[in-house]
């Protein structure tokens, strides 16, 4: 029973990674860049929700909505100010800029909120699920996280396959020049991608801080890197890859914590990543075609 | 009347000047051929017209409006379509998805269905393979898809870049027949080709490009009899 319990909470942790990984994977797939500030957008979402719910005393749903708005605006602003001027620049320049934005967000949060950790009130107030005569308890946040993740995956897949802007995203991801010859505004499409990724980061922030309720300016950093790992693990650029990568990573991390060592769990996670990449350099669901010339 | 006018256009890649001041006109309703060897600047010229590459100096006028600095994506709704070199179909998307992306700027769904029908009529093979990924099509079929995709925007002016490149002789003939039919359907065509014989065979006016300069221009039929052209471009 305890294995099942560790496994389910691993899936839940993985679901959060998957939601964050979507932001990495979509931005990489469409804008061909690694947005290393993505993890810190989660933290900003966390503080936005904290401010609305704990400081202002408004209902959690309103807090999540505020977090989504703040993160969406922030994501689009970061793209417009920091990344768009570098379109066509070397990928190294973009990468360094992304790291710079990451530190900027952490330090601005540090200035405003200080370094003391804040107690985040869970946005989920439902009762826990008790199964098998009390032998297995699944917390409500675990269930809400898994369900939210699945709903997001289905909705996002439908959005990309059924809507015009979704098709434009696919076109831009495959050939930016040819996409613009179709009348697609590439800059606008990339901005929409950032908006979606950042809105999802706010949702991830709400779920993450509800499950692990201590909020600091560095809260987003480690989950961000792990979600990036999940995206690479699943095959960067692939949406189902983000889901699979996230869940696998979360389960490995939780089981390592439970049965091997909680100090070593991160090392084990990254060791598995290295192993997978040695065998399949494009990740589990990554495309096997070589980079276009 | 000229639908497209290029005046003193210069284009550079870094320090290398690819286009060294060219001027030409494309008259409404005609087929204009731009011929020349590899590296003469034909593709660069087309890409500069549609805003994929910035012009260094000079002007590009379309229906009398200056479009020199208009970005590529805004030209589609103005009536310009560009069938790029190497076809550049979206290989992971289906034929139908590709065609619909060609009509990205159009809003009227009924009109869109109508255009799709005419495209299918012109390219029956595309209808047969509408649910197939574009990357699985043969080179000739991909060229047809690239053309069909351009027609989906219902363009007044179509720029075609090396449509016969890499195709078998049977497909080459078919593609040139299609270009003629597209032209008969009312569109103006600016055709870039290395296959000078074929291009001059269907064009009204022609320009010969050599290392970034126009060295010869005139009536396409007359150009076929020009000794210089025969020697440089029509020898077999």
PDB file of C-alpha atoms in Angstrom, chain A:
ATOM      1  CA  UNK A   1       0.000   0.000   0.000  1.00  0.00           C
ATOM      2  CA  UNK A   2       2.781   2.424   0.800  1.00  0.00           C
ATOM      3  CA  UNK A   3       4.315   1.770  -2.624  1.00  0.00           C
ATOM      4  CA  UNK A   4       1.020   2.721  -4.248  1.00  0.00           C
ATOM      5  CA  UNK A   5       0.871   5.857  -2.154  1.00  0.00           C
ATOM      6  CA  UNK A   6       4.431   6.873  -3.135  1.00  0.00           C
ATOM      7  CA  UNK A   7       3.661   6.042  -6.734  1.00  0.00           C
ATOM      8  CA  UNK A   8       0.506   8.160  -6.849  1.00  0.00           C
ATOM      9  CA  UNK A   9       2.159  11.166  -5.257  1.00  0.00           C
ATOM     10  CA  UNK A  10       4.998  10.656  -7.766  1.00  0.00           C
ATOM     11  CA  UNK A  11       2.497  10.819 -10.610  1.00  0.00           C
ATOM     12  CA  UNK A  12       1.094  13.990  -9.104  1.00  0.00           C
ATOM     13  CA  UNK A  13       4.527  15.594  -8.799  1.00  0.00           C
ATOM     14  CA  UNK A  14       5.186  14.461 -12.354  1.00  0.00           C
ATOM     15  CA  UNK A  15       1.935  16.058 -13.488  1.00  0.00           C
ATOM     16  CA  UNK A  16       3.209  19.415 -12.192  1.00  0.00           C
ATOM     17  CA  UNK A  17       6.508  18.857 -14.021  1.00  0.00           C
ATOM     18  CA  UNK A  18       4.517  18.008 -17.136  1.00  0.00           C
ATOM     19  CA  UNK A  19       2.528  21.245 -16.988  1.00  0.00           C
ATOM     20  CA  UNK A  20       5.752  23.241 -16.567  1.00  0.00           C
ATOM     21  CA  UNK A  21       7.472  21.165 -19.258  1.00  0.00           C
ATOM     22  CA  UNK A  22       4.748  22.185 -21.711  1.00  0.00           C
ATOM     23  CA  UNK A  23       5.975  25.766 -21.450  1.00  0.00           C
ATOM     24  CA  UNK A  24       9.552  24.717 -22.250  1.00  0.00           C
ATOM     25  CA  UNK A  25       8.588  22.337 -24.990  1.00  0.00           C
ATOM     26  CA  UNK A  26       6.141  24.629 -26.800  1.00  0.00           C
ATOM     27  CA  UNK A  27       8.512  27.578 -26.732  1.00  0.00           C
ATOM     28  CA  UNK A  28      11.353  25.377 -27.919  1.00  0.00           C
ATOM     29  CA  UNK A  29       9.234  23.787 -30.645  1.00  0.00           C
ATOM     30  CA  UNK A  30       7.933  27.068 -31.999  1.00  0.00           C
ATOM     31  CA  UNK A  31      10.552  29.717 -31.178  1.00  0.00           C
ATOM     32  CA  UNK A  32      13.566  27.348 -31.179  1.00  0.00           C
ATOM     33  CA  UNK A  33      14.886  28.686 -27.901  1.00  0.00           C
ATOM     34  CA  UNK A  34      15.274  27.503 -24.324  1.00  0.00           C
ATOM     35  CA  UNK A  35      13.455  29.883 -22.036  1.00  0.00           C
ATOM     36  CA  UNK A  36      15.346  29.337 -18.802  1.00  0.00           C
ATOM     37  CA  UNK A  37      13.298  32.048 -17.104  1.00  0.00           C
ATOM     38  CA  UNK A  38      10.225  29.820 -17.346  1.00  0.00           C
ATOM     39  CA  UNK A  39      10.769  28.313 -13.885  1.00  0.00           C
ATOM     40  CA  UNK A  40      10.845  31.762 -12.321  1.00  0.00           C
ATOM     41  CA  UNK A  41       7.559  32.670 -13.967  1.00  0.00           C
ATOM     42  CA  UNK A  42       6.090  29.880 -11.792  1.00  0.00           C
ATOM     43  CA  UNK A  43       7.480  31.628  -8.726  1.00  0.00           C
ATOM     44  CA  UNK A  44       5.962  34.960  -9.826  1.00  0.00           C
ATOM     45  CA  UNK A  45       2.635  33.155 -10.257  1.00  0.00           C
ATOM     46  CA  UNK A  46       3.017  31.733  -6.766  1.00  0.00           C
ATOM     47  CA  UNK A  47       3.589  35.175  -5.253  1.00  0.00           C
ATOM     48  CA  UNK A  48       0.696  36.670  -7.226  1.00  0.00           C
ATOM     49  CA  UNK A  49      -1.643  34.022  -5.855  1.00  0.00           C
ATOM     50  CA  UNK A  50      -0.158  34.387  -2.357  1.00  0.00           C
ATOM     51  CA  UNK A  51      -0.733  38.151  -2.466  1.00  0.00           C
ATOM     52  CA  UNK A  52      -4.333  37.856  -3.580  1.00  0.00           C
ATOM     53  CA  UNK A  53      -5.302  34.946  -1.313  1.00  0.00           C
ATOM     54  CA  UNK A  54      -3.206  35.361   1.851  1.00  0.00           C
ATOM     55  CA  UNK A  55      -2.532  39.111   1.931  1.00  0.00           C
ATOM     56  CA  UNK A  56      -5.781  40.414   0.458  1.00  0.00           C
ATOM     57  CA  UNK A  57      -7.919  37.544   1.736  1.00  0.00           C
ATOM     58  CA  UNK A  58      -9.750  36.906  -1.535  1.00  0.00           C
ATOM     59  CA  UNK A  59     -10.991  33.454  -2.637  1.00  0.00           C
ATOM     60  CA  UNK A  60      -8.410  30.985  -4.115  1.00  0.00           C
ATOM     61  CA  UNK A  61     -10.106  30.855  -7.506  1.00  0.00           C
ATOM     62  CA  UNK A  62      -9.668  34.610  -7.857  1.00  0.00           C
ATOM     63  CA  UNK A  63      -6.041  34.152  -6.796  1.00  0.00           C
ATOM     64  CA  UNK A  64      -5.408  31.587  -9.539  1.00  0.00           C
ATOM     65  CA  UNK A  65      -7.078  33.859 -12.088  1.00  0.00           C
ATOM     66  CA  UNK A  66      -4.876  36.762 -10.976  1.00  0.00           C
ATOM     67  CA  UNK A  67      -1.815  34.500 -11.166  1.00  0.00           C
ATOM     68  CA  UNK A  68      -2.697  33.466 -14.714  1.00  0.00           C
ATOM     69  CA  UNK A  69      -3.169  37.093 -15.807  1.00  0.00           C
ATOM     70  CA  UNK A  70       0.093  38.226 -14.174  1.00  0.00           C
ATOM     71  CA  UNK A  71       2.109  35.357 -15.667  1.00  0.00           C
ATOM     72  CA  UNK A  72       0.602  35.705 -19.133  1.00  0.00           C
ATOM     73  CA  UNK A  73       1.403  39.418 -19.232  1.00  0.00           C
ATOM     74  CA  UNK A  74       4.871  38.739 -17.821  1.00  0.00           C
ATOM     75  CA  UNK A  75       5.592  35.979 -20.353  1.00  0.00           C
ATOM     76  CA  UNK A  76       4.521  38.102 -23.309  1.00  0.00           C
ATOM     77  CA  UNK A  77       6.486  41.081 -21.946  1.00  0.00           C
ATOM     78  CA  UNK A  78       9.650  38.997 -21.490  1.00  0.00           C
ATOM     79  CA  UNK A  79       9.342  37.707 -25.064  1.00  0.00           C
ATOM     80  CA  UNK A  80       8.744  41.205 -26.443  1.00  0.00           C
ATOM     81  CA  UNK A  81      11.500  42.977 -24.519  1.00  0.00           C
ATOM     82  CA  UNK A  82      14.221  40.337 -24.098  1.00  0.00           C
ATOM     83  CA  UNK A  83      13.852  37.682 -26.794  1.00  0.00           C
ATOM     84  CA  UNK A  84      12.266  39.279 -29.851  1.00  0.00           C
ATOM     85  CA  UNK A  85      15.138  41.730 -30.433  1.00  0.00           C
ATOM     86  CA  UNK A  86      17.427  38.669 -30.529  1.00  0.00           C
ATOM     87  CA  UNK A  87      15.484  36.806 -33.200  1.00  0.00           C
ATOM     88  CA  UNK A  88      18.094  35.726 -35.700  1.00  0.00           C
ATOM     89  CA  UNK A  89      20.908  36.145 -33.167  1.00  0.00           C
ATOM     90  CA  UNK A  90      23.005  33.148 -32.146  1.00  0.00           C
ATOM     91  CA  UNK A  91      21.261  30.695 -29.850  1.00  0.00           C
ATOM     92  CA  UNK A  92      23.985  31.230 -27.265  1.00  0.00           C
ATOM     93  CA  UNK A  93      23.085  34.922 -27.003  1.00  0.00           C
ATOM     94  CA  UNK A  94      19.436  34.008 -26.483  1.00  0.00           C
ATOM     95  CA  UNK A  95      20.343  31.396 -23.869  1.00  0.00           C
ATOM     96  CA  UNK A  96      22.436  33.860 -21.867  1.00  0.00           C
ATOM     97  CA  UNK A  97      19.640  36.424 -22.066  1.00  0.00           C
ATOM     98  CA  UNK A  98      17.192  33.821 -20.745  1.00  0.00           C
ATOM     99  CA  UNK A  99      19.479  33.095 -17.791  1.00  0.00           C
ATOM    100  CA  UNK A 100      19.727  36.843 -17.210  1.00  0.00           C
ATOM    101  CA  UNK A 101      15.938  37.192 -17.182  1.00  0.00           C
ATOM    102  CA  UNK A 102      15.774  34.307 -14.707  1.00  0.00           C
ATOM    103  CA  UNK A 103      18.109  36.087 -12.260  1.00  0.00           C
ATOM    104  CA  UNK A 104      16.285  39.365 -12.824  1.00  0.00           C
ATOM    105  CA  UNK A 105      12.942  37.822 -11.824  1.00  0.00           C
ATOM    106  CA  UNK A 106      14.453  36.133  -8.741  1.00  0.00           C
ATOM    107  CA  UNK A 107      16.093  39.343  -7.576  1.00  0.00           C
ATOM    108  CA  UNK A 108      13.068  41.542  -8.162  1.00  0.00           C
ATOM    109  CA  UNK A 109      11.030  39.043  -6.119  1.00  0.00           C
ATOM    110  CA  UNK A 110      13.739  39.153  -3.466  1.00  0.00           C
ATOM    111  CA  UNK A 111      13.471  42.967  -3.339  1.00  0.00           C
ATOM    112  CA  UNK A 112       9.695  42.936  -3.029  1.00  0.00           C
ATOM    113  CA  UNK A 113       9.060  39.883  -0.854  1.00  0.00           C
ATOM    114  CA  UNK A 114      12.387  39.314   0.883  1.00  0.00           C
ATOM    115  CA  UNK A 115      14.130  35.993   1.343  1.00  0.00           C
ATOM    116  CA  UNK A 116      11.972  34.600   4.154  1.00  0.00           C
ATOM    117  CA  UNK A 117       9.829  31.712   3.086  1.00  0.00           C
ATOM    118  CA  UNK A 118       6.067  32.359   2.998  1.00  0.00           C
ATOM    119  CA  UNK A 119       3.457  29.860   4.064  1.00  0.00           C
ATOM    120  CA  UNK A 120       1.309  29.261   0.989  1.00  0.00           C
ATOM    121  CA  UNK A 121      -2.327  28.389   1.652  1.00  0.00           C
ATOM    122  CA  UNK A 122      -3.461  25.502  -0.526  1.00  0.00           C
ATOM    123  CA  UNK A 123      -5.842  26.542  -3.264  1.00  0.00           C
ATOM    124  CA  UNK A 124      -7.580  23.182  -2.949  1.00  0.00           C
ATOM    125  CA  UNK A 125      -9.955  22.896  -0.001  1.00  0.00           C
ATOM    126  CA  UNK A 126     -11.553  19.562  -0.827  1.00  0.00           C
ATOM    127  CA  UNK A 127     -11.347  16.612   1.601  1.00  0.00           C
ATOM    128  CA  UNK A 128      -8.751  13.879   1.065  1.00  0.00           C
ATOM    129  CA  UNK A 129      -9.729  10.592  -0.499  1.00  0.00           C
ATOM    130  CA  UNK A 130      -9.507   7.650   1.883  1.00  0.00           C
ATOM    131  CA  UNK A 131      -9.456   4.183   0.315  1.00  0.00           C
ATOM    132  CA  UNK A 132      -9.106   0.578   1.479  1.00  0.00           C
ATOM    133  CA  UNK A 133     -10.365   1.153   5.027  1.00  0.00           C
ATOM    134  CA  UNK A 134      -7.954   3.973   5.706  1.00  0.00           C
ATOM    135  CA  UNK A 135      -4.882   2.143   4.469  1.00  0.00           C
ATOM    136  CA  UNK A 136      -4.520   4.429   1.443  1.00  0.00           C
ATOM    137  CA  UNK A 137      -5.067   8.160   1.661  1.00  0.00           C
ATOM    138  CA  UNK A 138      -4.779  10.268  -1.444  1.00  0.00           C
ATOM    139  CA  UNK A 139      -4.691  13.988  -0.763  1.00  0.00           C
ATOM    140  CA  UNK A 140      -7.129  16.168  -2.654  1.00  0.00           C
ATOM    141  CA  UNK A 141      -4.322  18.284  -4.140  1.00  0.00           C
ATOM    142  CA  UNK A 142      -2.826  15.118  -5.642  1.00  0.00           C
ATOM    143  CA  UNK A 143      -6.081  14.280  -7.402  1.00  0.00           C
ATOM    144  CA  UNK A 144      -6.706  17.859  -8.500  1.00  0.00           C
ATOM    145  CA  UNK A 145      -3.162  18.081  -9.897  1.00  0.00           C
ATOM    146  CA  UNK A 146      -3.448  14.901 -11.960  1.00  0.00           C
ATOM    147  CA  UNK A 147      -6.889  15.824 -13.282  1.00  0.00           C
ATOM    148  CA  UNK A 148      -5.781  19.378 -14.128  1.00  0.00           C
ATOM    149  CA  UNK A 149      -2.761  18.055 -15.990  1.00  0.00           C
ATOM    150  CA  UNK A 150      -4.869  15.688 -18.089  1.00  0.00           C
ATOM    151  CA  UNK A 151      -7.443  18.372 -18.864  1.00  0.00           C
ATOM    152  CA  UNK A 152      -4.648  20.754 -19.961  1.00  0.00           C
ATOM    153  CA  UNK A 153      -3.083  18.102 -22.202  1.00  0.00           C
ATOM    154  CA  UNK A 154      -6.372  17.299 -23.933  1.00  0.00           C
ATOM    155  CA  UNK A 155      -7.333  20.965 -24.281  1.00  0.00           C
ATOM    156  CA  UNK A 156      -3.939  21.949 -25.640  1.00  0.00           C
ATOM    157  CA  UNK A 157      -3.878  19.120 -28.171  1.00  0.00           C
ATOM    158  CA  UNK A 158      -7.352  20.098 -29.361  1.00  0.00           C
ATOM    159  CA  UNK A 159      -6.314  23.759 -29.516  1.00  0.00           C
ATOM    160  CA  UNK A 160      -3.311  22.982 -31.692  1.00  0.00           C
ATOM    161  CA  UNK A 161      -5.125  20.593 -34.023  1.00  0.00           C
ATOM    162  CA  UNK A 162      -8.443  22.368 -34.342  1.00  0.00           C
ATOM    163  CA  UNK A 163      -7.779  26.101 -34.271  1.00  0.00           C
ATOM    164  CA  UNK A 164      -6.232  28.354 -36.872  1.00  0.00           C
ATOM    165  CA  UNK A 165      -3.681  29.775 -34.468  1.00  0.00           C
ATOM    166  CA  UNK A 166      -2.784  26.212 -33.444  1.00  0.00           C
ATOM    167  CA  UNK A 167      -2.121  25.305 -37.063  1.00  0.00           C
ATOM    168  CA  UNK A 168      -0.083  28.482 -37.418  1.00  0.00           C
ATOM    169  CA  UNK A 169       2.006  27.323 -34.448  1.00  0.00           C
ATOM    170  CA  UNK A 170       2.713  24.006 -36.162  1.00  0.00           C
ATOM    171  CA  UNK A 171       3.615  25.807 -39.384  1.00  0.00           C
ATOM    172  CA  UNK A 172       5.973  28.222 -37.602  1.00  0.00           C
ATOM    173  CA  UNK A 173       7.584  25.353 -35.723  1.00  0.00           C
ATOM    174  CA  UNK A 174       8.356  23.564 -38.971  1.00  0.00           C
ATOM    175  CA  UNK A 175       9.402  26.423 -41.259  1.00  0.00           C
ATOM    176  CA  UNK A 176       9.244  30.033 -40.123  1.00  0.00           C
ATOM    177  CA  UNK A 177       9.882  31.492 -43.593  1.00  0.00           C
ATOM    178  CA  UNK A 178       7.292  29.341 -45.333  1.00  0.00           C
ATOM    179  CA  UNK A 179       4.822  30.150 -42.529  1.00  0.00           C
ATOM    180  CA  UNK A 180       5.203  33.874 -43.130  1.00  0.00           C
ATOM    181  CA  UNK A 181       4.586  33.265 -46.847  1.00  0.00           C
ATOM    182  CA  UNK A 182       1.205  31.841 -45.816  1.00  0.00           C
ATOM    183  CA  UNK A 183       0.355  35.170 -44.199  1.00  0.00           C
ATOM    184  CA  UNK A 184       1.134  33.973 -40.685  1.00  0.00           C
ATOM    185  CA  UNK A 185       2.521  36.662 -38.379  1.00  0.00           C
ATOM    186  CA  UNK A 186       5.457  34.750 -36.888  1.00  0.00           C
ATOM    187  CA  UNK A 187       6.047  37.244 -34.057  1.00  0.00           C
ATOM    188  CA  UNK A 188       2.410  37.132 -33.017  1.00  0.00           C
ATOM    189  CA  UNK A 189       2.405  33.330 -33.103  1.00  0.00           C
ATOM    190  CA  UNK A 190       5.488  33.176 -30.889  1.00  0.00           C
ATOM    191  CA  UNK A 191       3.905  35.706 -28.500  1.00  0.00           C
ATOM    192  CA  UNK A 192       0.800  33.510 -28.232  1.00  0.00           C
ATOM    193  CA  UNK A 193       3.047  30.538 -27.460  1.00  0.00           C
ATOM    194  CA  UNK A 194       4.693  32.458 -24.630  1.00  0.00           C
ATOM    195  CA  UNK A 195       1.274  33.549 -23.352  1.00  0.00           C
ATOM    196  CA  UNK A 196       0.021  29.953 -23.199  1.00  0.00           C
ATOM    197  CA  UNK A 197       3.242  28.626 -21.637  1.00  0.00           C
ATOM    198  CA  UNK A 198       3.222  31.354 -18.997  1.00  0.00           C
ATOM    199  CA  UNK A 199      -0.468  30.915 -18.160  1.00  0.00           C
ATOM    200  CA  UNK A 200       0.285  27.217 -17.614  1.00  0.00           C
ATOM    201  CA  UNK A 201       3.213  28.219 -15.395  1.00  0.00           C
ATOM    202  CA  UNK A 202       0.751  30.070 -13.141  1.00  0.00           C
ATOM    203  CA  UNK A 203      -1.407  26.952 -12.893  1.00  0.00           C
ATOM    204  CA  UNK A 204       1.701  24.885 -12.135  1.00  0.00           C
ATOM    205  CA  UNK A 205       2.680  27.468  -9.505  1.00  0.00           C
ATOM    206  CA  UNK A 206      -0.689  27.147  -7.782  1.00  0.00           C
ATOM    207  CA  UNK A 207      -0.490  23.333  -7.735  1.00  0.00           C
ATOM    208  CA  UNK A 208       3.166  23.168  -6.751  1.00  0.00           C
ATOM    209  CA  UNK A 209       2.847  25.648  -3.875  1.00  0.00           C
ATOM    210  CA  UNK A 210      -0.320  23.935  -2.667  1.00  0.00           C
ATOM    211  CA  UNK A 211       1.495  20.594  -2.446  1.00  0.00           C
ATOM    212  CA  UNK A 212       4.772  22.060  -1.107  1.00  0.00           C
ATOM    213  CA  UNK A 213       3.592  25.168   0.693  1.00  0.00           C
ATOM    214  CA  UNK A 214       6.785  27.135   1.215  1.00  0.00           C
ATOM    215  CA  UNK A 215       7.235  30.045  -1.163  1.00  0.00           C
ATOM    216  CA  UNK A 216      10.542  31.874  -1.712  1.00  0.00           C
ATOM    217  CA  UNK A 217      12.001  33.768  -4.701  1.00  0.00           C
ATOM    218  CA  UNK A 218      13.870  30.558  -5.580  1.00  0.00           C
ATOM    219  CA  UNK A 219      10.821  28.306  -5.486  1.00  0.00           C
ATOM    220  CA  UNK A 220      10.553  28.064  -9.268  1.00  0.00           C
ATOM    221  CA  UNK A 221      14.180  27.393  -9.989  1.00  0.00           C
ATOM    222  CA  UNK A 222      14.552  23.679  -9.174  1.00  0.00           C
ATOM    223  CA  UNK A 223      11.115  22.570 -10.468  1.00  0.00           C
ATOM    224  CA  UNK A 224      11.929  24.589 -13.584  1.00  0.00           C
ATOM    225  CA  UNK A 225      15.132  22.674 -14.194  1.00  0.00           C
ATOM    226  CA  UNK A 226      13.445  19.360 -13.470  1.00  0.00           C
ATOM    227  CA  UNK A 227      10.586  20.184 -15.835  1.00  0.00           C
ATOM    228  CA  UNK A 228      13.128  21.144 -18.476  1.00  0.00           C
ATOM    229  CA  UNK A 229      14.726  17.761 -17.864  1.00  0.00           C
ATOM    230  CA  UNK A 230      11.296  16.162 -18.254  1.00  0.00           C
ATOM    231  CA  UNK A 231      10.798  17.982 -21.567  1.00  0.00           C
ATOM    232  CA  UNK A 232      14.159  16.742 -22.874  1.00  0.00           C
ATOM    233  CA  UNK A 233      13.478  13.289 -21.457  1.00  0.00           C
ATOM    234  CA  UNK A 234      10.146  13.026 -23.272  1.00  0.00           C
ATOM    235  CA  UNK A 235      11.498  14.607 -26.442  1.00  0.00           C
ATOM    236  CA  UNK A 236      11.658  18.397 -26.536  1.00  0.00           C
ATOM    237  CA  UNK A 237       9.095  19.939 -28.867  1.00  0.00           C
ATOM    238  CA  UNK A 238       6.590  17.140 -28.263  1.00  0.00           C
ATOM    239  CA  UNK A 239       3.475  17.713 -26.152  1.00  0.00           C
ATOM    240  CA  UNK A 240       2.789  14.056 -25.269  1.00  0.00           C
ATOM    241  CA  UNK A 241       6.537  13.825 -24.638  1.00  0.00           C
ATOM    242  CA  UNK A 242       6.206  16.490 -21.942  1.00  0.00           C
ATOM    243  CA  UNK A 243       3.458  14.470 -20.260  1.00  0.00           C
ATOM    244  CA  UNK A 244       5.373  11.192 -20.365  1.00  0.00           C
ATOM    245  CA  UNK A 245       8.678  12.797 -19.401  1.00  0.00           C
ATOM    246  CA  UNK A 246       7.067  14.667 -16.506  1.00  0.00           C
ATOM    247  CA  UNK A 247       5.273  11.651 -15.049  1.00  0.00           C
ATOM    248  CA  UNK A 248       8.281   9.315 -15.420  1.00  0.00           C
ATOM    249  CA  UNK A 249      10.511  11.897 -13.774  1.00  0.00           C
ATOM    250  CA  UNK A 250       8.090  12.516 -10.903  1.00  0.00           C
ATOM    251  CA  UNK A 251       7.658   8.811 -10.223  1.00  0.00           C
ATOM    252  CA  UNK A 252      11.407   8.112 -10.319  1.00  0.00           C
ATOM    253  CA  UNK A 253      12.039  11.042  -7.986  1.00  0.00           C
ATOM    254  CA  UNK A 254       9.412  10.013  -5.457  1.00  0.00           C
ATOM    255  CA  UNK A 255      10.324   6.328  -5.445  1.00  0.00           C
ATOM    256  CA  UNK A 256      14.024   7.178  -5.056  1.00  0.00           C
ATOM    257  CA  UNK A 257      13.137   9.412  -2.128  1.00  0.00           C
ATOM    258  CA  UNK A 258      11.104   6.657  -0.529  1.00  0.00           C
ATOM    259  CA  UNK A 259      13.309   3.638  -1.108  1.00  0.00           C
ATOM    260  CA  UNK A 260      16.842   4.802  -1.799  1.00  0.00           C
ATOM    261  CA  UNK A 261      17.715   8.163  -0.342  1.00  0.00           C
ATOM    262  CA  UNK A 262      16.015  11.536  -0.316  1.00  0.00           C
ATOM    263  CA  UNK A 263      19.392  13.248  -0.676  1.00  0.00           C
ATOM    264  CA  UNK A 264      20.245  11.209  -3.749  1.00  0.00           C
ATOM    265  CA  UNK A 265      16.853  11.468  -5.466  1.00  0.00           C
ATOM    266  CA  UNK A 266      17.834  14.444  -7.644  1.00  0.00           C
ATOM    267  CA  UNK A 267      21.095  12.771  -8.626  1.00  0.00           C
ATOM    268  CA  UNK A 268      19.177   9.633  -9.597  1.00  0.00           C
ATOM    269  CA  UNK A 269      16.718  11.656 -11.684  1.00  0.00           C
ATOM    270  CA  UNK A 270      19.490  13.342 -13.637  1.00  0.00           C
ATOM    271  CA  UNK A 271      21.440  10.088 -13.998  1.00  0.00           C
ATOM    272  CA  UNK A 272      18.388   8.497 -15.618  1.00  0.00           C
ATOM    273  CA  UNK A 273      18.153  11.483 -17.960  1.00  0.00           C
ATOM    274  CA  UNK A 274      21.772  11.020 -19.015  1.00  0.00           C
ATOM    275  CA  UNK A 275      21.180   7.313 -19.615  1.00  0.00           C
ATOM    276  CA  UNK A 276      18.103   7.948 -21.729  1.00  0.00           C
ATOM    277  CA  UNK A 277      19.901  10.573 -23.789  1.00  0.00           C
ATOM    278  CA  UNK A 278      22.815   8.227 -24.390  1.00  0.00           C
ATOM    279  CA  UNK A 279      20.463   5.662 -25.886  1.00  0.00           C
ATOM    280  CA  UNK A 280      17.968   8.045 -27.485  1.00  0.00           C
ATOM    281  CA  UNK A 281      19.478  11.516 -27.962  1.00  0.00           C
ATOM    282  CA  UNK A 282      16.109  12.948 -29.039  1.00  0.00           C
ATOM    283  CA  UNK A 283      14.277  11.708 -25.931  1.00  0.00           C
ATOM    284  CA  UNK A 284      11.457   9.206 -25.688  1.00  0.00           C
ATOM    285  CA  UNK A 285       9.091  10.757 -28.246  1.00  0.00           C
ATOM    286  CA  UNK A 286      11.531  13.116 -29.952  1.00  0.00           C
ATOM    287  CA  UNK A 287      11.689  13.379 -33.695  1.00  0.00           C
ATOM    288  CA  UNK A 288      14.488  11.370 -35.208  1.00  0.00           C
ATOM    289  CA  UNK A 289      14.999  13.616 -38.216  1.00  0.00           C
ATOM    290  CA  UNK A 290      18.260  15.555 -38.274  1.00  0.00           C
ATOM    291  CA  UNK A 291      18.334  19.343 -37.920  1.00  0.00           C
ATOM    292  CA  UNK A 292      17.452  21.128 -41.131  1.00  0.00           C
ATOM    293  CA  UNK A 293      20.304  22.889 -42.908  1.00  0.00           C
TER     294      UNK A 293
END
